[in-house]
Coordinates of C-alpha atoms and ligand atoms in Angstrom, one line a residue:
X1 CA 12.2 86.4 137.0
X2 CA 8.7 88.1 137.0
X3 CA 6.5 86.7 133.7
X4 CA 6.1 91.5 133.7
X5 CA 9.8 91.4 133.4
X6 CA 10.9 91.4 129.0
X7 CA 14.1 90.8 127.6
X8 CA 16.3 93.4 126.2
X9 CA 18.0 92.0 123.5
X10 CA 21.9 94.0 123.4
X11 CA 23.3 94.5 119.8
X12 CA 26.5 95.5 120.0
X13 CA 29.1 98.0 117.6
X14 CA 32.1 98.0 119.2
X15 CA 33.8 96.3 115.8
X16 CA 31.4 98.9 113.9
X17 CA 30.6 102.4 115.1
X18 CA 33.1 102.2 117.6
X19 CA 36.3 101.2 115.5
X20 CA 35.2 104.0 114.2
X21 CA 36.0 106.4 115.9
X22 CA 39.3 108.2 115.1
X23 CA 42.4 106.1 116.5
X24 CA 40.3 103.0 117.5
X25 CA 40.7 101.4 114.7
X26 CA 42.4 97.5 114.9
X27 CA 43.6 94.4 113.5
X28 CA 41.7 91.5 111.8
X29 CA 43.4 89.7 115.1
X30 CA 42.0 92.0 117.7
X31 CA 38.9 92.5 116.5
X32 CA 38.3 88.0 116.8
X33 CA 39.5 88.9 120.6
X34 CA 36.8 91.5 121.0
X35 CA 34.0 89.6 119.1
X36 CA 34.6 86.5 121.6
X37 CA 35.1 88.3 124.3
X38 CA 31.6 90.2 123.4
X39 CA 30.3 86.7 122.8
X40 CA 31.5 85.5 126.6
X41 CA 29.7 88.6 127.6
X42 CA 26.4 87.4 126.5
X43 CA 25.7 89.9 124.1
X44 CA 22.6 88.9 121.5
X45 CA 24.1 90.6 118.3
X46 CA 27.4 91.3 117.5
X47 CA 27.5 94.2 114.9
X48 CA 31.4 92.8 113.1
X49 CA 32.0 95.7 110.7
X50 CA 30.5 97.5 107.8
X51 CA 32.2 94.0 104.9
X52 CA 31.9 97.3 101.8
X53 CA 34.3 99.4 103.4
X54 CA 37.6 97.9 102.6
X55 CA 38.7 94.4 101.7
X56 CA 40.4 94.4 105.2
X57 CA 36.9 95.2 106.9
X58 CA 35.7 92.0 104.3
X59 CA 37.8 90.1 105.7
X60 CA 37.3 90.9 109.8
X61 CA 33.7 90.0 109.2
X62 CA 34.4 86.3 107.4
X63 CA 37.3 85.7 110.8
X64 CA 34.2 87.2 113.3
X65 CA 31.4 85.1 111.1
X66 CA 33.4 81.9 111.4
X67 CA 35.2 81.9 114.4
X68 CA 32.3 82.7 116.8
X69 CA 29.7 81.5 118.1
X70 CA 26.9 82.6 120.3
X71 CA 26.1 85.4 119.2
X72 CA 24.3 86.7 116.1
X73 CA 27.0 88.2 113.3
X74 CA 25.2 91.5 111.5
X75 CA 27.0 93.2 109.0
X76 CA 26.1 96.5 107.8
X77 CA 25.3 97.7 104.4
X78 CA 23.8 101.1 102.3
X79 CA 20.7 100.3 100.3
X80 CA 22.7 98.7 97.2
X81 CA 23.3 95.5 95.9
X82 CA 27.3 95.5 96.0
X83 CA 27.3 95.8 99.6
X84 CA 24.5 93.7 100.5
X85 CA 26.0 90.8 98.7
X86 CA 29.3 91.5 100.1
X87 CA 27.7 91.4 104.1
X88 CA 26.3 88.1 102.4
X89 CA 29.3 86.5 101.1
X90 CA 31.6 87.9 104.3
X91 CA 28.8 86.4 106.6
X92 CA 27.9 82.6 105.0
X93 CA 30.3 80.7 107.4
X94 CA 28.2 81.9 110.3
X95 CA 25.5 80.6 112.0
X96 CA 22.9 82.7 112.9
X97 CA 23.4 86.2 111.1
X98 CA 21.7 90.2 110.2
X99 CA 21.8 92.0 107.4
X100 CA 22.2 95.7 108.7
X101 CA 21.0 98.2 105.9
X102 CA 20.6 101.6 106.4
X103 CA 20.0 104.9 104.4
X104 CA 19.5 107.9 105.8
X105 CA 15.9 109.9 106.3
X106 CA 15.9 113.3 107.7
X107 CA 15.9 116.3 105.5
X108 CA 19.3 117.9 106.2
X109 CA 20.3 114.5 104.9
X110 CA 17.8 114.3 102.3
X111 CA 19.0 117.6 100.1
X112 CA 22.5 117.7 101.2
X113 CA 23.8 115.0 100.8
X114 CA 21.7 112.4 99.0
X115 CA 20.6 114.8 96.9
X116 CA 16.5 112.6 96.7
X117 CA 13.8 113.3 97.1
X118 CA 11.3 111.0 99.7
X119 CA 9.4 109.0 97.2
X120 CA 12.6 108.1 96.3
X121 CA 14.1 107.2 99.7
X122 CA 11.2 105.3 100.4
X123 CA 11.9 103.6 96.9
X124 CA 15.3 103.0 98.0
X125 CA 15.0 102.1 101.5
X126 CA 12.6 99.3 100.6
X127 CA 14.1 97.7 97.7
X128 CA 17.4 97.3 99.8
X129 CA 15.5 95.9 102.9
X130 CA 14.2 93.3 99.6
X131 CA 17.2 92.1 98.7
X132 CA 19.0 91.5 101.8
X133 CA 15.6 89.4 102.2
X134 CA 16.5 87.5 99.1
X135 CA 20.0 85.7 101.7
X136 CA 18.1 85.4 105.2
X137 CA 14.6 86.7 106.8
X138 CA 16.9 88.4 110.4
X139 CA 17.3 92.1 108.6
X140 CA 17.2 95.7 110.3
X141 CA 16.9 98.7 108.4
X142 CA 17.7 102.1 110.2
X143 CA 17.1 105.1 109.1
X144 CA 20.0 107.0 109.7
X145 CA 19.5 110.3 111.9
X146 CA 15.9 109.7 112.7
X147 CA 15.9 111.6 115.5
X148 CA 16.1 114.6 113.3
X149 CA 13.3 113.4 110.7
X150 CA 10.1 114.9 109.7
X151 CA 8.4 112.2 111.9
X152 CA 5.3 111.6 109.8
X153 CA 7.9 111.1 107.1
X154 CA 10.1 108.8 109.9
X155 CA 6.2 107.3 110.2
X156 CA 6.0 106.0 106.1
X157 CA 9.5 104.9 105.8
X158 CA 8.5 102.3 109.3
X159 CA 6.0 101.2 107.9
X160 CA 7.2 100.4 104.5
X161 CA 10.8 99.2 105.7
X162 CA 8.7 96.1 107.4
X163 CA 6.4 95.2 104.8
X164 CA 9.2 95.0 102.5
X165 CA 10.6 92.8 105.7
X166 CA 12.3 94.0 108.1
X167 CA 12.3 92.6 111.5
X168 CA 14.7 95.3 113.0
X169 CA 13.8 98.9 112.8
X170 CA 16.1 100.8 114.1
X171 CA 15.4 104.7 115.6
X172 CA 19.1 106.2 115.3
X173 CA 20.0 109.4 116.9
X174 CA 22.7 110.3 114.6
X175 CA 24.5 113.1 116.1
X176 CA 22.9 112.9 119.7
X177 CA 21.3 116.0 119.6
X178 CA 17.8 114.5 121.4
X179 CA 17.1 114.1 124.9
X180 CA 14.7 112.0 126.8
X181 CA 11.4 113.4 126.7
X182 CA 11.9 114.3 123.1
X183 CA 12.8 110.8 122.0
X184 CA 9.8 109.0 124.5
X185 CA 7.6 111.7 122.9
X186 CA 9.4 109.8 119.2
X187 CA 9.1 105.7 120.0
X188 CA 5.3 106.6 121.4
X189 CA 4.2 108.2 117.5
X190 CA 5.6 105.3 115.8
X191 CA 3.7 102.9 118.0
X192 CA 1.0 104.5 117.8
X193 CA 0.7 105.8 113.6
X194 CA 2.8 102.8 112.0
X195 CA 0.3 100.2 111.9
X196 CA 2.5 97.5 111.4
X197 CA 5.2 98.4 114.1
X198 CA 4.4 95.4 115.9
X199 CA 5.7 93.0 113.4
X200 CA 9.1 94.0 113.7
X201 CA 11.3 94.8 116.8
X202 CA 11.8 98.4 117.5
X203 CA 15.8 99.3 118.4
X204 CA 17.3 102.2 119.2
X205 CA 21.2 103.7 118.6
X206 CA 22.5 106.7 120.7
X207 CA 25.4 108.9 119.7
X208 CA 27.1 110.8 123.2
X209 CA 27.5 114.4 121.7
X210 CA 24.9 116.0 124.3
X211 CA 26.4 113.5 126.8
X212 CA 22.1 111.2 126.8
X213 CA 22.9 108.7 125.0
X214 CA 22.8 106.4 127.7
X215 CA 19.4 108.2 128.9
X216 CA 18.3 108.7 125.8
X217 CA 18.7 104.4 125.4
X218 CA 17.3 103.9 128.5
X219 CA 14.2 106.6 127.8
X220 CA 13.4 104.6 124.4
X221 CA 12.9 100.9 126.2
X222 CA 11.1 102.9 128.7
X223 CA 8.7 104.0 125.4
X224 CA 8.8 100.4 123.7
X225 CA 12.4 99.8 122.6
X226 CA 13.5 95.9 122.7
X227 CA 17.0 96.5 121.3
X228 CA 19.7 98.7 122.7
X229 CA 22.9 99.3 120.7
X230 CA 26.1 100.3 122.1
X231 CA 29.4 99.6 122.7
X232 CA 32.3 98.7 125.1
X233 CA 33.4 101.9 127.4
X234 CA 30.6 103.7 124.7
X235 CA 33.8 104.1 122.8
X236 CA 32.3 105.0 118.7
X237 CA 32.0 108.0 116.0
X238 CA 32.7 112.3 117.7
X239 CA 32.5 112.2 122.0
X240 CA 30.8 108.2 121.0
X241 CA 28.0 105.8 121.5
X242 CA 25.5 104.1 124.5
X243 CA 27.8 102.4 126.7
X244 CA 27.4 99.3 127.3
X245 CA 28.4 98.8 130.5
X246 CA 26.5 101.7 131.8
X247 CA 23.4 100.9 130.3
X248 CA 23.5 97.3 131.5
X249 CA 24.0 98.0 134.8
X250 CA 21.4 100.8 135.2
X251 CA 18.8 98.2 133.5
X252 CA 20.0 95.6 136.7
X253 CA 20.3 97.7 139.5
X254 CA 16.8 99.8 138.4
X255 CA 15.3 96.1 137.4
X256 CA 11.8 97.1 138.9
X257 CA 12.1 100.4 137.8
X258 CA 12.5 99.0 133.8
X259 CA 10.8 95.7 133.7
X260 CA 12.9 94.9 131.3
X261 CA 16.3 92.4 131.8
X262 CA 19.3 91.3 129.2
X263 CA 21.3 88.7 128.7
X264 CA 24.2 90.2 129.8
X265 CA 26.6 88.1 131.9
X266 CA 27.5 91.2 134.2
X267 CA 30.4 90.1 136.0
X268 CA 32.3 90.3 132.0
X269 CA 31.7 94.2 131.7
X270 CA 35.0 94.6 133.5
X271 CA 37.3 92.8 131.5
X272 CA 35.7 92.9 128.1
X273 CA 36.7 97.0 129.2
X274 CA 39.9 96.5 129.8
X275 CA 40.4 94.2 126.6
X276 CA 38.5 97.2 124.5
X277 CA 40.3 100.3 126.1
X278 CA 44.2 98.1 125.8
X279 CA 43.5 96.9 122.2
X280 CA 42.5 100.4 121.2
X281 CA 44.3 102.5 123.2
X282 CA 41.7 104.7 124.3
X283 CA 41.6 105.1 128.4
X284 CA 38.8 104.7 130.1
X285 CA 38.1 108.0 132.1
X286 CA 38.9 107.3 137.0
X287 CA 35.7 108.8 137.1
X288 CA 33.1 106.1 134.2
X289 CA 30.6 105.2 135.6
X290 CA 30.6 101.4 136.6
X291 CA 33.6 100.3 134.7
X292 CA 36.2 103.4 136.0
X293 CA 38.9 103.8 138.4
X294 CA 37.4 105.1 140.7
X295 CA 33.8 104.0 140.1
X296 CA 34.0 102.0 144.1
X297 CA 36.4 104.3 145.3
X298 CA 35.5 106.0 148.5
X299 CA 37.6 108.6 149.8
X300 CA 35.5 111.1 152.5
X301 CA 35.4 110.1 155.7
X302 CA 31.8 109.9 155.7
X303 CA 31.4 107.7 152.5
X304 CA 34.1 105.6 153.8
X305 CA 32.7 105.7 157.7
X306 CA 29.0 104.4 156.5
X307 CA 30.7 101.8 154.1
X308 CA 32.0 100.4 156.8
X309 CA 29.0 99.8 158.2
X310 CA 27.3 98.9 155.7
X311 CA 27.6 98.7 151.6
X312 CA 24.8 99.4 150.6
X313 CA 24.6 102.9 152.4
X314 CA 27.3 104.6 149.1
X315 CA 27.4 101.3 146.3
X316 CA 24.4 100.6 144.3
X317 CA 25.7 98.1 142.8
X318 CA 28.9 95.6 144.1
X319 CA 31.9 96.0 142.2
X320 CA 32.0 92.0 141.9
X321 CA 28.1 92.4 140.4
X322 CA 30.6 94.5 137.2
X323 CA 33.7 91.9 137.6
X324 CA 36.0 93.7 139.3
X325 CA 37.6 91.7 141.6
X326 CA 40.4 94.0 143.0
X327 CA 42.5 92.3 145.5
X328 CA 45.8 93.3 148.0
X329 CA 47.4 90.1 147.3
X330 CA 50.7 91.0 145.9
X331 CA 52.6 88.1 144.0
X332 CA 56.0 88.0 143.4
X333 CA 59.3 85.9 141.8
X334 CA 58.4 83.1 144.1
X335 CA 54.8 83.1 143.4
X336 CA 53.7 80.0 141.3
X337 CA 52.0 79.0 138.6
X338 CA 49.1 77.8 140.9
X339 CA 49.0 81.9 142.6
X340 CA 49.1 83.8 139.4
X341 CA 46.1 80.8 137.5
X342 CA 43.9 81.6 140.5
X343 CA 44.9 85.7 140.6
X344 CA 44.1 86.0 136.2
X345 CA 40.7 84.2 136.7
X346 CA 40.0 86.5 139.8
X347 CA 40.4 89.1 137.7
X348 CA 38.0 87.9 134.8
X349 CA 40.4 86.2 132.0
X350 CA 40.3 83.1 130.8
X351 CA 43.5 81.8 129.1
X352 CA 44.0 78.6 127.3
X353 CA 47.3 76.6 128.4
X354 CA 49.5 78.0 125.6
X355 CA 48.6 81.6 125.7
X356 CA 48.8 81.0 130.1
X357 CA 52.5 79.5 129.9
X358 CA 53.4 82.9 127.5
X359 CA 52.1 84.7 130.9
X360 CA 53.5 82.8 133.0
X361 CA 57.1 82.7 131.4
X362 CA 56.7 86.9 131.2
X363 CA 55.3 86.6 134.8
X364 CA 58.2 85.3 136.3
X365 CA 60.8 87.7 134.3
X366 CA 59.0 91.1 135.4
X367 CA 59.4 89.3 138.7
X368 CA 62.9 89.1 138.1
X369 CA 63.2 93.0 137.6
X370 CA 60.1 94.1 139.9
X371 CA 60.0 93.3 143.8
X372 CA 56.0 93.3 143.6
X373 CA 54.0 92.5 141.0
X374 CA 49.9 93.7 141.8
X375 CA 46.7 93.4 139.5
X376 CA 47.5 96.5 136.9
X377 CA 51.0 94.4 136.5
X378 CA 49.8 91.0 135.9
X379 CA 45.9 92.5 133.7
X380 CA 49.1 94.1 131.4
X381 CA 50.2 90.2 131.1
X382 CA 47.4 89.6 129.6
X383 CA 46.2 91.6 127.9
X384 CA 49.2 92.2 125.5
X385 CA 49.2 88.8 124.6
X386 CA 47.4 87.9 121.0
X387 CA 47.8 90.3 118.6
X388 CA 50.3 92.1 119.0
X389 CA 54.1 91.9 119.0
X390 CA 53.4 89.5 115.5
X391 CA 56.1 91.7 113.3
X392 CA 57.6 91.2 110.7
X393 CA 60.4 93.3 113.7
X394 CA 61.4 92.2 116.4
X395 CA 64.0 93.9 119.5
X396 CA 66.8 91.9 120.3
X397 CA 68.6 94.8 122.2
X398 CA 68.3 98.3 122.6
X399 CA 71.5 100.9 123.9
X400 CA 71.0 104.3 124.9
X401 CA 72.4 107.3 126.7
X402 CA 71.2 110.8 127.6
X403 CA 73.2 114.4 128.9
X404 CA 71.7 116.5 130.5
X405 CA 71.5 119.2 127.9
X406 CA 68.8 117.7 126.6
X407 CA 71.1 115.1 123.9
X408 CA 70.4 112.2 123.3
X409 CA 72.3 108.5 121.4
X410 CA 70.4 105.4 120.7
X411 CA 72.0 101.7 118.6
X412 CA 69.0 99.5 118.5
X413 CA 69.9 95.2 117.0
X414 CA 66.2 94.4 115.5
X415 CA 65.8 91.1 114.1
X416 CA 63.4 90.8 110.6
X417 CA 61.5 87.2 110.1
X418 CA 62.9 87.0 107.0
X419 CA 66.3 87.0 109.6
X420 CA 68.1 90.2 108.2
X421 CA 69.4 91.7 111.3
X422 CA 70.0 95.2 111.3
X423 CA 72.3 97.4 113.9
X424 CA 71.5 101.4 113.5
X425 CA 72.8 104.1 115.6
X426 CA 71.3 107.6 116.3
X427 CA 71.0 110.8 118.7
X428 CA 68.4 113.0 119.3
X429 CA 67.1 114.7 121.4
X430 CA 66.6 112.2 124.0
X431 CA 67.0 108.1 124.0
X432 CA 63.9 108.0 123.0
X433 CA 63.7 110.7 119.7
X434 CA 67.2 108.8 119.3
X435 CA 65.7 105.2 119.9
X436 CA 62.7 107.0 117.4
X437 CA 65.4 108.0 115.1
X438 CA 66.8 104.2 114.7
X439 CA 64.1 102.2 114.2
X440 CA 63.2 105.3 111.1
X441 CA 66.9 104.1 109.4
X442 CA 66.7 100.5 110.4
X443 CA 62.9 99.8 108.7
X444 CA 62.8 102.8 105.9
X445 CA 59.2 104.0 107.9
X446 CA 59.2 107.8 108.1
X447 CA 55.3 108.2 109.7
X448 CA 55.0 111.3 112.1
X449 CA 54.6 110.6 115.3
X450 CA 51.2 112.9 116.5
X451 CA 51.2 111.8 119.5
X452 CA 53.4 110.0 123.0
X453 CA 51.6 109.0 126.4
X454 CA 53.5 107.4 129.5
X455 CA 51.3 106.0 132.9
X456 CA 52.6 103.8 135.0
X457 CA 50.3 100.9 135.3
X458 CA 50.2 100.8 139.4
X459 CA 52.1 102.6 142.4
X460 CA 55.5 101.9 143.5
X461 CA 58.8 103.1 142.0
X462 CA 59.5 99.9 140.5
X463 CA 56.0 100.2 138.7
X464 CA 55.8 99.4 135.0
X465 CA 55.5 102.9 132.6
X466 CA 53.5 102.2 129.4
X467 CA 54.4 104.0 127.1
X468 CA 51.0 104.8 124.1
X469 CA 52.2 106.4 120.4
X470 CA 50.1 107.7 117.7
X471 CA 51.2 108.2 114.6
X472 CA 49.9 108.9 110.8
X473 CA 51.5 106.9 108.1
X474 CA 49.8 108.1 104.4
X475 CA 46.9 109.5 105.5
X476 CA 46.0 106.9 108.3
X477 CA 46.2 106.8 111.9
X478 CA 48.7 104.2 113.5
X479 CA 48.5 103.2 117.5
X480 CA 51.4 101.0 119.6
X481 CA 52.0 100.1 122.7
X482 CA 53.9 98.9 125.6
X483 CA 54.5 98.1 128.9
X484 CA 58.4 97.2 130.6
X485 CA 59.8 99.1 134.4
X486 CA 62.1 100.8 131.4
X487 CA 59.9 103.8 130.1
X488 CA 63.3 103.7 127.7
X489 CA 62.5 100.3 126.2
X490 CA 58.8 100.8 126.3
X491 CA 58.0 103.8 124.3
X492 CA 60.5 101.9 122.0
X493 CA 58.9 98.9 121.6
X494 CA 55.4 100.5 121.2
X495 CA 57.2 102.7 118.2
X496 CA 58.5 99.4 117.2
X497 CA 54.5 98.0 117.0
X498 CA 53.2 100.9 115.1
X499 CA 56.3 99.9 112.4
X500 CA 55.1 96.4 112.1
X501 CA 50.8 97.2 112.4
X502 CA 52.2 99.6 109.0
X503 CA 54.2 97.1 107.1
X504 CA 50.9 94.9 108.1
X505 CA 49.3 96.5 107.1
X506 CA 51.1 97.5 103.6
X507 CA 51.2 93.6 102.8
X508 CA 47.6 93.3 103.6
X509 CA 46.7 96.3 101.1
X510 CA 49.0 94.0 98.4
X511 CA 47.2 90.8 98.8
Ligands
KIV1 O1 24.2 106.5 113.8 C1 23.9 106.3 112.5 O2 23.1 106.6 112.2 C2 24.7 104.8 112.3 C3 23.2 104.3 111.5 C4 24.6 103.2 110.8 C5 22.7 103.0 112.5 O3 26.0 104.1 113.0
ZN2 ZN1 25.9 105.0 115.0

């Protein structure tokens, strides 16, 4: 590596800002699974959540702090002692930890949200950093809505929080409003006008409301930022955050231009992206840069001709650089453990023996129904592992009937973890509607259905159909997904997963 190449820290906020995006909430088991994948990916910092937001958030941050080693584990807090103490207690078991405090600084937020004058903002920000420093040395401060803050005032805030002990100062474009040229000027202004700026690491945090989060983050790096805050697949509030895979691959592909590198193992990008998409139910657009299905597909004759001569004619990155190991190899019912283990590995997943055995069993069951198993099938088997199907209800039997006039009927048998076995029948507009009604009758829960999606996971008439169900219950949104070769069964299992998630969250609230 050339000596003038700088290290840019990757601060992942998938579990905090990412999880804030509508419909992307994750269970604690899912958060842990994502955090472990992020550690393997090589992120420097994992922002695991906002412990003061709820008991569930505190517990999830605490679980990540207990179980994930490698990256610094970070928790978000407002500039108030109670919030900061909650971060400190949640992060106590972590080996490396950071407190991230924030306070809005723009006139809009000061006047319309906080009702605070400029000097009060500075006092509160300094107090927040000082309290955080009572716990640990690694403290980050974010002036929320920095990009819409008067630059002179922003410089005063930044100077004051560095004096108070902030070791990282993050400049958020909270509402995705800035443009690259203007953002570079802002970083240039801060570097020139904040006398103690070299005592802290400058960070950037961009939202994608105008589709410029990645461009603005890269511009900030050119202008001196040495930490990028981002999320897997760019998930986050509203239009999302800066996408980790895009910003990392831009730095890697154009290393000589940026003179910057990261600790990311880029071959883990694709599997991590698929994991987050599967857990959050937020699909990856086919044409998404770096990890989209079409990112390395060449359709036009001229392009295909060029690719056959040399891949560099139309490819600036190789699929294997991002961990995309597509193969035309098809597995079937005669494939053994060895072949499956190899395929799982090639797809970028490491499974513990017990997990692998579960996947192998399901693989065999699927191979009895489906002649050929493609990469998409294997991926779905692996991704649906831990965290899902965790009860209390399990589907024992399902019988459905549908009529050409649209009517349908279903009989389901459910087993509750406490041993109760219930059979219920219902009729509805079709077999799926009838199965949902039978489940509602058995469990006594009636969530409002918001959205129902069906898609085929692979090609072929016997492809698995994945159903995703989104509901609203008591003001909260829940999502369930399932994939089998029978779409009515997939839909029924997806709805039952939603019911299980509602019951789990009700129990967590009571605990
Ligand atoms: O967008 C934002 O301003 C934030 C801060 C809390 C860093 O997420
Ligand atoms: Zn944000």
